[in-house]
Amino acid sequence: MRSRHIITVVLALLAGLFDATVASWFPGNLMAIRLALPLVTVLAAFSSLERAVPAALASGIVLDVLLPSSSGFVTFRYVALALGVAALSRTILTNRSLMGAYALGFVALVIDRVLLFAMNLLTRAFTSSAIPEIRASFIAEALWLAACITFVFVLFAAFTRRFLPPVSRTIGLGGRT
Amino acid sequence: MPRPKPWFLALVGIFALMLLALAGFVRPVREAIRFVFVPVARFTSTIGAGIGKGLRLDADAKTANERARELDARLRSMTVDYVRLRALEEENRSLRAQAAFIADSGFQSLGARVISRAVSYQTAAVTIDRGARDGVEIGQAAVTDEGLLVGKVTSLGERTAVVMFVSDIRSRIAATVSGSERLAGVIEGQGNGVTRFTLIPQAVPLKRDDIVVTAGTEEKIPANIVIGLVNEVRSQPTDPFKTASVEPLAPLDRIELVSLIIPKANAVP
């Protein structure tokens, strides 16, 4: 159990490092290809808070330390996002279908953007020369998140065989179900 | 009394951490994390820069063709125009001053690698892998290998610093026209890799292709560092000042290495 947590944190650190030092070089909307946000969203929606919050902390801290816009707010935003998505996935969007996962992803992105906007306002209140965090367009990020969710969902289905079509026991015996 | 929910405790904890960060209390922790991650970031940012360069290649080819045509027209114009010839002389003089300045002015350069970027239509800033422990200070100039101004340091850690490019909309740098001894105006970032030269008195002569350099009135930015070329001058006889659009000469969209101009006294061997 502990090793799973360690793996999650290491993956989150690498995701944060990728976002800060690799994805930030991508031109235009290709900047949407980031890993930390999908990782936190997927963990909060499909796994547990015990894994999502450390992942949010780890990736957020790396981004806060390396991004030019570092303010300490990315960590806060990702943890709040993990808590929000986990709460929604257990109360309102409880349907574990691909559509349900897309809906969770969309809500996660909206929460992230709202928090980003609020924190940019807050940072500007403290200092006029604050550098805002640069993001791709909402649509590009939504498409990328949907692609990540689809990938995870297909993997999940393949490993757990949860979504295989049910096979009737009466097939081949001339009976009907 | 009911126990508070774990998620509520986590949120309160992070909020408290955020306030501590704003007050500067978590700086040692951040520096410790930087100590671990900056060497890794140097490596990964090299990979990122390579991928980014590859992704930009197609768009660059189209832009380069348009740019080549425009430069061709300007070059033809320059060859027949005596005023353009004078501009070239000025450029030569300015570059000589630039080269001499590193050796004579009590400043020296410190190489730094870009490890993270924040570049959009309004914002242009990068994190570099040098910080206070290398002698970097807020306000110091960052230049390319050729000595063209990139921007200045706006925030500082022990091992990293943030350089805001001249094209960032928050950037302001005192500037003058090459060959002029006095302050002419201010270079303001306009976003999208463009700057504007403002607050230029009407009496200051300014024309297309003039070379704009730093004025040297800022404590940590020496004079005569080349910023860019004047593209278009806008002037109304009724206004006390005129403005000009200035095209920075440093390739701001693909900078991977910069040199910081630091006083010799600050330099860490």
XYZ file of C-alpha atoms in Angstrom:
446
model
C 0.000 0.000 0.000
C 2.807 2.347 0.958
C 4.742 1.561 -2.231
C 1.659 2.571 -4.267
C 1.652 5.935 -2.523
C 5.357 6.383 -3.191
C 4.873 5.535 -6.877
C 1.998 8.034 -7.063
C 4.121 10.793 -5.515
C 7.085 10.061 -7.809
C 4.788 10.105 -10.853
C 3.301 13.389 -9.656
C 6.784 14.909 -9.212
C 7.708 13.833 -12.742
C 4.397 15.208 -14.068
C 5.117 18.559 -12.399
C 8.645 18.568 -13.799
C 7.312 17.792 -17.298
C 4.738 20.594 -17.084
C 7.253 23.198 -15.876
C 10.296 22.367 -17.976
C 9.035 20.568 -21.091
C 5.418 21.566 -21.787
C 6.194 25.252 -21.182
C 8.279 25.209 -24.400
C 5.390 23.980 -26.556
C 3.930 26.586 -28.924
C 0.300 27.775 -28.816
C -2.383 25.339 -27.800
C 0.042 22.410 -27.719
C 0.868 23.860 -24.311
C -2.323 22.059 -23.209
C -0.331 18.810 -23.224
C 0.304 18.739 -19.517
C 0.346 15.841 -17.109
C -0.162 17.098 -13.563
C -3.768 18.244 -13.939
C -4.986 15.025 -15.641
C -3.103 12.947 -13.056
C -4.688 14.747 -10.098
C -8.129 14.677 -11.729
C -7.967 10.969 -12.585
C -6.700 10.031 -9.120
C -9.375 12.110 -7.394
C -12.151 10.722 -9.630
C -11.177 7.075 -9.935
C -8.912 6.371 -6.968
C -8.886 7.896 -3.502
C -8.208 11.198 -1.791
C -5.305 9.529 0.025
C -3.552 9.257 -3.335
C -4.923 12.360 -5.042
C -3.936 14.871 -2.339
C -0.256 13.791 -2.069
C -0.086 13.798 -5.887
C -1.573 17.312 -5.970
C 0.898 18.459 -3.307
C 3.915 16.922 -5.063
C 3.175 18.212 -8.569
C 1.994 21.588 -7.255
C 5.180 22.157 -5.252
C 7.413 21.368 -8.251
C 5.408 23.760 -10.445
C 5.507 26.442 -7.765
C 9.260 26.156 -7.461
C 10.106 26.137 -11.168
C 7.499 28.225 -13.016
C 8.277 31.931 -13.570
C 4.827 32.662 -12.153
C 5.659 30.841 -8.906
C 3.538 32.135 -6.075
C 2.782 29.054 -3.962
C -0.714 28.997 -5.386
C -0.424 26.043 -7.770
C -0.158 23.656 -4.812
C -3.216 25.173 -3.193
C -5.142 25.062 -6.440
C -4.354 21.434 -7.184
C -5.212 20.289 -3.637
C -8.490 22.206 -3.751
C -9.144 20.656 -7.169
C -8.479 17.133 -5.855
C -10.826 17.709 -2.918
C -13.531 19.174 -5.155
C -13.386 16.411 -7.780
C -13.315 13.679 -5.131
C -16.345 15.203 -3.377
C -18.259 15.496 -6.666
C -17.409 11.962 -7.765
C -18.817 10.599 -4.495
C -21.945 12.715 -4.249
C -23.276 14.073 -7.550
C -21.407 12.569 -10.518
C -21.404 9.004 -9.207
C -21.979 7.296 -12.553
C -18.767 5.409 -13.429
C -19.197 5.577 -17.190
C -17.016 7.236 -19.792
C -19.534 10.080 -20.055
C -19.535 10.452 -16.282
C -15.726 10.623 -16.354
C -15.828 13.293 -19.082
C -18.286 15.296 -16.995
C -15.949 15.043 -13.985
C -13.019 16.112 -16.146
C -14.962 19.100 -17.454
C -15.949 20.147 -13.931
C -12.307 19.710 -12.807
C -11.171 22.034 -15.583
C -13.810 24.613 -14.661
C -12.777 24.466 -10.980
C -9.126 24.847 -12.018
C -9.854 27.865 -14.242
C -12.007 29.571 -11.604
C -9.305 29.080 -8.958
C -6.627 30.253 -11.412
C -8.607 33.405 -12.151
C -9.166 34.085 -8.441
C -5.509 33.543 -7.629
C -4.300 35.733 -10.473
C -6.532 38.490 -9.068
C -5.164 37.880 -5.577
C -1.545 37.920 -6.801
C -2.119 41.144 -8.716
C -3.530 42.686 -5.539
C -0.213 42.030 -3.799
C 2.101 43.071 -6.616
C 1.427 44.747 -9.956
C 4.399 43.071 -11.650
C 3.250 39.536 -10.822
C 3.607 37.137 -13.748
C 0.389 35.208 -14.412
C 0.430 31.494 -15.107
C 0.253 30.822 -18.846
C -2.244 28.262 -20.058
C -3.531 26.988 -23.373
C -7.132 27.676 -24.400
C -9.923 26.042 -22.405
C -11.035 23.950 -25.395
C -7.514 22.626 -26.027
C -7.161 21.679 -22.360
C -10.611 20.061 -22.338
C -9.709 17.956 -25.393
C -6.408 16.907 -23.850
C -8.087 16.014 -20.539
C -10.758 14.026 -22.417
C -8.010 12.133 -24.268
C -6.258 11.350 -20.968
C -9.517 10.230 -19.350
C -10.343 8.000 -22.338
C -6.870 6.434 -22.176
C -7.168 5.763 -18.430
C -10.720 4.483 -18.848
C -9.706 2.036 -21.593
C -6.758 0.827 -19.503
C -8.999 0.493 -16.473
C -11.570 -1.485 -18.457
C -8.912 -3.730 -19.982
C -7.271 -4.558 -16.672
C -10.399 -5.007 -14.570
C -12.601 -6.384 -17.394
C -15.361 -4.442 -15.714
C -17.007 -3.226 -18.894
C -16.944 -6.408 -20.956
C -20.349 -7.246 -22.469
C -22.146 -9.830 -20.334
C -22.160 -13.353 -21.812
C -25.378 -15.250 -21.411
C -25.093 -18.627 -19.693
C -27.785 -20.061 -21.937
C -26.052 -19.383 -25.257
C -25.449 -22.607 -27.100
C -28.141 -24.491 -25.162
C -30.965 -23.275 -27.316
C -32.463 -21.232 -24.538
C -33.239 -17.537 -24.323
C -32.207 -15.148 -21.652
C -17.751 18.025 19.774
C -17.625 16.493 16.270
C -14.178 16.004 14.706
C -13.531 18.149 11.618
C -13.494 16.334 8.275
C -10.060 15.401 6.851
C -10.687 17.360 3.636
C -11.472 20.462 5.652
C -8.245 20.044 7.648
C -6.262 19.569 4.432
C -7.745 22.707 2.884
C -7.106 24.767 6.026
C -3.540 23.406 6.180
C -2.817 24.335 2.573
C -4.385 27.760 3.005
C -2.180 28.361 6.068
C 0.826 27.189 4.039
C -0.103 29.633 1.282
C -0.226 32.526 3.757
C 3.150 31.456 5.173
C 4.514 31.355 1.602
C 3.259 34.875 0.966
C 4.950 36.028 4.166
C 8.194 34.359 3.040
C 8.387 31.784 5.838
C 8.607 28.760 3.533
C 11.531 30.158 1.524
C 14.100 27.709 3.004
C 11.836 24.789 2.077
C 11.436 26.105 -1.469
C 15.192 26.557 -1.781
C 15.747 22.994 -0.576
C 13.307 21.731 -3.225
C 15.047 23.858 -5.852
C 18.380 22.389 -4.784
C 17.050 18.957 -5.763
C 15.083 19.921 -8.866
C 17.148 22.586 -10.653
C 19.833 20.110 -11.886
C 17.088 17.790 -13.186
C 15.237 20.762 -14.675
C 18.361 21.780 -16.641
C 18.271 18.405 -18.357
C 14.513 18.210 -18.945
C 14.314 21.808 -20.183
C 16.926 20.955 -22.838
C 14.616 18.166 -24.012
C 11.621 20.534 -23.846
C 13.438 23.190 -25.852
C 14.312 20.603 -28.509
C 10.720 19.376 -28.769
C 9.396 22.945 -28.817
C 11.820 23.838 -31.603
C 10.622 20.850 -33.648
C 6.973 21.772 -33.122
C 7.595 25.348 -34.213
C 9.498 24.386 -37.342
C 6.598 24.513 -39.837
C 5.228 27.787 -38.569
C 8.759 29.157 -38.524
C 9.404 28.297 -42.162
C 6.385 30.341 -43.274
C 7.283 33.229 -40.995
C 10.923 33.091 -42.068
C 9.941 33.375 -45.744
C 7.788 36.433 -45.077
C 10.493 37.898 -42.906
C 13.168 37.246 -45.527
C 11.111 39.123 -48.155
C 10.594 42.053 -45.808
C 14.270 42.175 -44.833
C 15.250 41.950 -48.478
C 13.232 45.047 -49.280
C 14.703 46.871 -46.337
C 18.237 45.847 -47.263
C 17.820 47.186 -50.816
C 16.549 50.426 -49.399
C 19.518 50.622 -47.041
C 22.106 50.162 -49.756
C 20.952 53.241 -51.653
C 20.196 55.494 -48.768
C 22.890 57.624 -47.188
C 20.886 57.903 -43.977
C 20.801 54.127 -43.759
C 24.563 54.132 -44.150
C 24.826 56.409 -41.185
C 22.594 54.065 -39.233
C 24.976 51.228 -39.982
C 27.884 53.327 -38.781
C 25.973 54.005 -35.601
C 25.280 50.316 -35.205
C 28.946 49.573 -35.628
C 29.833 52.161 -33.031
C 27.218 50.804 -30.673
C 28.441 47.230 -31.028
C 32.008 48.387 -30.386
C 30.783 50.107 -27.245
C 28.931 46.927 -26.318
C 32.025 44.774 -26.740
C 34.209 47.201 -24.838
C 31.723 47.621 -22.073
C 32.059 44.060 -20.749
C 35.813 44.490 -20.436
C 35.982 48.056 -19.149
C 32.863 48.893 -17.226
C 33.276 46.838 -14.098
C 30.615 44.388 -15.245
C 30.946 40.816 -16.368
C 28.590 38.287 -17.844
C 27.273 35.137 -16.242
C 25.772 32.412 -18.418
C 22.405 30.941 -17.438
C 20.060 28.330 -18.885
C 16.318 28.807 -19.224
C 14.580 26.027 -17.269
C 10.948 27.089 -17.520
C 8.941 29.574 -19.577
C 5.769 31.606 -19.327
C 5.241 33.050 -22.792
C 1.863 34.150 -24.153
C 0.524 37.108 -26.118
C 0.938 39.421 -23.104
C 3.390 37.678 -20.824
C 7.003 36.815 -21.553
C 9.147 35.598 -18.680
C 11.470 32.702 -17.981
C 13.002 30.996 -14.980
C 16.792 30.648 -15.198
C 19.110 28.340 -13.296
C 21.137 31.081 -11.584
C 20.193 32.898 -8.418
C 21.390 35.041 -5.531
C 24.174 32.618 -4.648
C 25.684 33.234 -8.129
C 25.682 37.011 -7.647
C 22.403 37.698 -9.429
C 20.320 40.640 -8.219
C 16.901 42.007 -9.073
C 17.093 44.586 -11.873
C 20.150 43.147 -13.642
C 20.065 42.917 -17.423
C 19.904 39.632 -19.323
C 21.410 39.607 -22.817
C 21.979 37.104 -25.617
C 25.431 35.854 -26.617
C 25.574 38.711 -29.150
C 24.875 41.288 -26.438
C 21.255 42.026 -27.393
C 18.978 42.888 -24.489
C 16.510 40.141 -23.528
C 15.046 41.610 -20.351
C 15.803 42.082 -16.700
C 15.679 40.044 -13.507
C 12.423 40.641 -11.653
C 12.435 38.025 -8.916
C 15.082 36.000 -7.223
C 15.692 32.774 -5.327
C 18.942 31.310 -4.054
C 19.333 29.050 -7.097
C 16.897 30.457 -9.645
C 15.754 33.837 -10.912
C 12.959 35.090 -13.140
C 13.833 37.218 -16.173
C 11.010 39.345 -17.575
C 11.485 39.932 -21.312
C 11.399 43.432 -22.798
C 8.212 42.464 -24.666
C 6.230 41.603 -21.512
C 3.470 44.149 -20.978
C 4.777 44.882 -17.449
C 8.338 45.582 -18.658
C 9.723 49.156 -18.586
C 13.335 49.981 -19.493
C 14.968 53.401 -19.877
C 16.285 53.742 -23.415
C 17.848 56.098 -25.878
C 18.794 56.220 -29.541
C 22.239 54.886 -30.358
C 24.732 57.725 -30.531
C 22.715 59.970 -28.257
C 24.175 60.615 -24.841
C 20.980 61.400 -22.991
C 17.848 59.516 -21.967
C 15.286 59.575 -24.742
C 12.355 57.615 -23.407
C 11.068 54.333 -22.081
C 10.795 50.969 -23.828
C 7.455 49.433 -22.824
C 6.543 45.829 -23.574
C 3.493 45.386 -25.797
C 3.231 41.597 -25.782
C 3.614 39.316 -28.813
C 7.352 40.008 -28.939
C 6.860 43.715 -29.671
C 7.847 46.831 -27.729
C 6.966 50.501 -27.892
C 9.331 53.417 -27.354
C 7.371 56.072 -25.435
C 7.831 59.467 -23.790
C 10.285 60.605 -26.474
C 10.488 64.412 -26.544
C 9.558 65.910 -29.921
C 13.033 67.470 -30.127
C 14.732 64.044 -30.197
C 15.313 63.040 -33.833
C 14.019 59.537 -34.518
C 13.411 57.636 -37.737
C 12.815 54.145 -39.059
C 15.790 51.750 -38.594
C 17.329 53.808 -35.796
C 18.945 51.599 -33.194
C 17.514 51.779 -29.689
C 19.873 51.039 -26.793
C 19.675 51.107 -23.010
C 20.118 54.573 -21.536
C 22.242 53.515 -18.585
C 20.135 55.468 -16.114
C 19.049 52.304 -14.306
C 21.512 51.319 -11.621
C 22.066 47.719 -12.744
C 21.603 48.079 -16.506
C 24.630 49.586 -18.254
C 24.264 51.965 -21.190
C 24.515 50.993 -24.872
C 23.057 47.478 -24.770
C 21.198 47.092 -28.066
C 17.435 46.619 -27.622
C 16.058 46.794 -31.154
C 15.288 48.712 -34.349
C 12.691 51.430 -34.805
C 9.935 50.237 -37.129
C 7.543 53.163 -37.212
C 7.492 56.592 -35.579
C 4.176 58.159 -34.540
C 4.202 61.864 -33.884
C 1.520 64.540 -33.565
C 2.776 68.148 -33.650
C 0.399 68.989 -30.793
C 1.713 66.264 -28.472
C 4.732 66.917 -26.245
C 6.020 63.370 -26.840
C 6.204 60.977 -29.734
C 6.145 57.190 -29.745
C 7.702 54.515 -31.922
C 7.226 50.803 -32.361
C 10.490 48.989 -31.770
C 11.271 45.469 -32.876
C 13.556 43.743 -30.379
C 16.580 42.173 -32.075
C 16.930 39.304 -29.577
C 15.015 36.180 -30.713
C 12.703 36.260 -27.690
C 10.546 33.289 -28.669
C 13.377 30.766 -28.654
C 15.909 31.840 -26.080
C 17.500 28.910 -24.273
C 20.622 30.589 -22.871
C 21.121 34.109 -21.577
C 24.027 36.063 -20.105
C 23.400 38.160 -17.033
C 25.317 41.410 -16.727
C 26.553 41.458 -13.140
C 28.980 43.805 -11.380
C 32.438 42.249 -10.964
C 32.167 42.687 -7.207
C 29.103 40.397 -7.171
C 30.583 37.671 -9.323
C 30.948 34.289 -7.691
C 33.980 32.414 -9.043
